[in-house]
Amino acid sequence: MKSTEMTCILCPMGCRLMVTQDGDKIRVEGNSCARGQKYGVQELTNPERVVTSSIRVMGGQMPLCPVKTKGQVPKSSIDEVLHAIRASKAIAPVKLGQVLLANVAGTGVDIVATANRNAV
Amino acid sequence: MMKYDVVVIGGGPAGLAAAIEAKKGAPEQRVLILERDQALGGILQQCIHNGFGLHYFKEELTGPEYAERFIEQLDGSGIEVFTDTMVLELSKDRRVLAVSREHGLIEIEAGAVVLAMGCRERTRGALNIPGARPAGVFTAGCAQRLVNMEGYLPGRRVVVLGSGDIGLIMARRMTWSGATVALVAELMPYSSGLNRNIVQCLTDNNIPLKFNHTVTQIHGRERLSGVTVAEVDPMTRKPIPGSEQMIECDTLLLSVGLIPENELTQGAGISISPITSGALVDERRETDIEGIFACGNVLHVHDLVDNVSEEATIAGRAAADYVKQGALSGPIAQVRTGRGVRYAVPQRVHAGGEGKLDLYFRVDNAYRGMRVQLRSGDQLLLDRKKQIMTPGEMEKITIDASKVTGDLELMLAEG
């Protein structure tokens, strides 16, 4: 049996949840609504985040371009995703939505530009 | 002398939405945005994290993406934009004096003006933290620009003072950029930041957060070498002797409040609220000088850009209407605040209006299970229970504008 304490982030209530895993069964306590139940289970079994950062741009008017993972990636992969972004470069011009790194860190999720960057 | 129907000062989220809405309301009018930066988008350009737009666009966007949704609407709209242009002075009769490399010194006669200059961060000087004056003390927003747009890391070992959203976001950004955040210290017994940011910025990255703590001393000669952090008495907010603790760091980030940037507003003689530090406005966001409107963070500091866009839409439409139809007449009702309500915007409303009327307000403390009540004389116009209200989250109530016949009072009451 494994118990984890966490704060639900879905609304300003910020319920303190106690999520307990007992074999296949997961019990969520402290939530005030059904969404909190779902959040507790998700956070315990497969927490995911959108990762945002900036990537170096070669030949651009600005040195960096903001980027994000196009969808959520496992929380445990965040360090690898950030490392992959830091290790690469984009070439200007960059268009908002353009894929700059496909399947980043083997997550199956692409890194896309979140702004336009003109060439010099 | 240049002539425009609507001149919008500031090309951030408020200015963009106001200009677009003014043009939509009156396509024949000439609309101009004046922006001091080289690019449009304001502070959204450096807010590269996501979480914007959930209310306004019903999807989750990063700051630059949110800004682009508006910037792309300028193309072919006929709205003119002067970037790299600094407004120096605004007069009561709506003459705008500005300067830019491209246009030189220019004077613009405006049919209506929308103030959308945003806000600026409180600095160390505003806090009077004693100690030396070494390098390494930054406002959180300044560090955000350096990391996210310029590509510089301001330091390696960081203490953040203040747990508002910008402080939380920057604690994560510094960690994600390879720095170590030793502590986030918060003077108050609660954070004004969103739960989501406390969890996803601090807890996710094992960054400690201490409530009732502040920085009492800054150490270092050339570069910051550390800060003294002390616990404060929750009642007096004064440091408790003996609780001081030295934390080694080379960087202190300050996230200690935002102040609406109203030098131009005051120069024009517009009345400012001592509570919001923004102009006093009516339901169309018109200030007490005819034909000058205000919206966004220059009017009151918002926590969600979605609310800024909505407010700017009101001001932009009203500015275009003013150019067409002139001032609105009729009796005016004051919006007063009672128990538990720190401020409400707008501060006055034309009686007998049409459609829906939104009132935005902030409470003065964290409240659970209280009722929000809006009264007009003996009449109760609205009575709604709220599970939770905190000073960090702006609240909104909506009533029928036609119900406003006299002064209003907004207050909290026991559940």
PDB file of C-alpha atoms in Angstrom, chain A residues 3-82:
ATOM      1  CA  SER A   3      -0.169   6.749   0.078  1.00  0.00           C
ATOM      2  CA  THR A   4       0.613  10.088  -1.493  1.00  0.00           C
ATOM      3  CA  GLU A   5      -0.542  13.499  -0.325  1.00  0.00           C
ATOM      4  CA  MET A   6      -1.154  16.138  -2.988  1.00  0.00           C
ATOM      5  CA  THR A   7      -2.993  19.399  -3.704  1.00  0.00           C
ATOM      6  CA  CYS A   8      -5.699  19.295  -6.353  1.00  0.00           C
ATOM      7  CA  ILE A   9      -5.069  22.084  -8.890  1.00  0.00           C
ATOM      8  CA  LEU A  10      -8.347  22.067 -10.792  1.00  0.00           C
ATOM      9  CA  CYS A  11      -9.989  24.979  -8.963  1.00  0.00           C
ATOM     10  CA  PRO A  12      -9.193  27.602  -6.292  1.00  0.00           C
ATOM     11  CA  MET A  13     -10.442  25.254  -3.523  1.00  0.00           C
ATOM     12  CA  GLY A  14      -7.078  23.461  -3.665  1.00  0.00           C
ATOM     13  CA  CYS A  15      -8.311  20.345  -1.828  1.00  0.00           C
ATOM     14  CA  ARG A  16      -5.669  18.331   0.011  1.00  0.00           C
ATOM     15  CA  LEU A  17      -5.962  14.848  -1.443  1.00  0.00           C
ATOM     16  CA  MET A  18      -4.737  11.597   0.070  1.00  0.00           C
ATOM     17  CA  VAL A  19      -4.356   9.088  -2.746  1.00  0.00           C
ATOM     18  CA  THR A  20      -3.776   5.471  -1.713  1.00  0.00           C
ATOM     19  CA  GLN A  21      -2.860   2.631  -4.019  1.00  0.00           C
ATOM     20  CA  ASP A  22      -3.667  -0.866  -2.800  1.00  0.00           C
ATOM     21  CA  GLY A  23      -2.866  -3.356  -5.556  1.00  0.00           C
ATOM     22  CA  ASP A  24      -5.065  -2.388  -8.506  1.00  0.00           C
ATOM     23  CA  LYS A  25      -7.356  -0.254  -6.402  1.00  0.00           C
ATOM     24  CA  ILE A  26      -6.764   3.467  -5.994  1.00  0.00           C
ATOM     25  CA  ARG A  27      -8.600   5.387  -3.309  1.00  0.00           C
ATOM     26  CA  VAL A  28      -8.836   9.204  -3.358  1.00  0.00           C
ATOM     27  CA  GLU A  29      -9.832  11.015  -0.156  1.00  0.00           C
ATOM     28  CA  GLY A  30     -10.249  14.695   0.635  1.00  0.00           C
ATOM     29  CA  ASN A  31     -11.676  15.698  -2.750  1.00  0.00           C
ATOM     30  CA  SER A  32     -14.864  17.792  -2.966  1.00  0.00           C
ATOM     31  CA  CYS A  33     -15.915  16.763  -6.465  1.00  0.00           C
ATOM     32  CA  ALA A  34     -15.646  14.020  -9.093  1.00  0.00           C
ATOM     33  CA  ARG A  35     -12.958  15.909 -11.024  1.00  0.00           C
ATOM     34  CA  GLY A  36     -10.721  15.729  -7.957  1.00  0.00           C
ATOM     35  CA  GLN A  37     -11.102  11.942  -7.902  1.00  0.00           C
ATOM     36  CA  LYS A  38      -9.935  11.722 -11.507  1.00  0.00           C
ATOM     37  CA  TYR A  39      -7.057  14.150 -10.911  1.00  0.00           C
ATOM     38  CA  GLY A  40      -5.805  12.113  -7.934  1.00  0.00           C
ATOM     39  CA  VAL A  41      -5.756   8.881  -9.900  1.00  0.00           C
ATOM     40  CA  GLN A  42      -4.026  10.508 -12.896  1.00  0.00           C
ATOM     41  CA  GLU A  43      -1.373  12.199 -10.751  1.00  0.00           C
ATOM     42  CA  LEU A  44      -0.564   8.970  -8.959  1.00  0.00           C
ATOM     43  CA  THR A  45      -0.520   6.638 -11.965  1.00  0.00           C
ATOM     44  CA  ASN A  46       0.633   8.772 -14.886  1.00  0.00           C
ATOM     45  CA  PRO A  47       1.378  12.453 -14.141  1.00  0.00           C
ATOM     46  CA  GLU A  48       1.845  14.494 -17.333  1.00  0.00           C
ATOM     47  CA  ARG A  49       2.869  18.078 -18.083  1.00  0.00           C
ATOM     48  CA  VAL A  50       3.220  20.436 -21.030  1.00  0.00           C
ATOM     49  CA  VAL A  51       6.862  21.561 -21.148  1.00  0.00           C
ATOM     50  CA  THR A  52       7.723  25.058 -22.433  1.00  0.00           C
ATOM     51  CA  SER A  53      11.155  26.496 -23.090  1.00  0.00           C
ATOM     52  CA  SER A  54      13.143  28.523 -25.633  1.00  0.00           C
ATOM     53  CA  ILE A  55      15.332  27.226 -28.418  1.00  0.00           C
ATOM     54  CA  ARG A  56      18.380  28.894 -30.013  1.00  0.00           C
ATOM     55  CA  VAL A  57      17.676  30.425 -33.418  1.00  0.00           C
ATOM     56  CA  MET A  58      20.380  30.745 -36.076  1.00  0.00           C
ATOM     57  CA  GLY A  59      20.146  33.746 -38.388  1.00  0.00           C
ATOM     58  CA  GLY A  60      17.160  35.283 -36.648  1.00  0.00           C
ATOM     59  CA  GLN A  61      16.414  38.857 -35.595  1.00  0.00           C
ATOM     60  CA  MET A  62      16.110  37.500 -32.066  1.00  0.00           C
ATOM     61  CA  PRO A  63      18.424  34.918 -30.456  1.00  0.00           C
ATOM     62  CA  LEU A  64      15.677  32.629 -29.128  1.00  0.00           C
ATOM     63  CA  CYS A  65      12.273  31.293 -30.095  1.00  0.00           C
ATOM     64  CA  PRO A  66       9.772  30.052 -27.491  1.00  0.00           C
ATOM     65  CA  VAL A  67       8.660  26.414 -27.877  1.00  0.00           C
ATOM     66  CA  LYS A  68       6.368  23.874 -26.224  1.00  0.00           C
ATOM     67  CA  THR A  69       5.606  20.179 -26.318  1.00  0.00           C
ATOM     68  CA  LYS A  70       2.603  19.881 -28.617  1.00  0.00           C
ATOM     69  CA  GLY A  71       0.838  17.764 -25.998  1.00  0.00           C
ATOM     70  CA  GLN A  72       1.492  16.509 -22.493  1.00  0.00           C
ATOM     71  CA  VAL A  73       4.566  14.405 -21.806  1.00  0.00           C
ATOM     72  CA  PRO A  74       5.229  12.145 -18.794  1.00  0.00           C
ATOM     73  CA  LYS A  75       6.464  14.198 -15.842  1.00  0.00           C
ATOM     74  CA  SER A  76       9.425  11.833 -15.537  1.00  0.00           C
ATOM     75  CA  SER A  77      10.625  12.818 -19.040  1.00  0.00           C
ATOM     76  CA  ILE A  78      10.789  16.598 -18.398  1.00  0.00           C
ATOM     77  CA  ASP A  79      14.574  16.682 -17.817  1.00  0.00           C
ATOM     78  CA  GLU A  80      15.261  14.776 -21.033  1.00  0.00           C
ATOM     79  CA  VAL A  81      12.884  17.003 -23.003  1.00  0.00           C
ATOM     80  CA  LEU A  82      14.589  20.157 -21.689  1.00  0.00           C
TER      81      LEU A  82
END
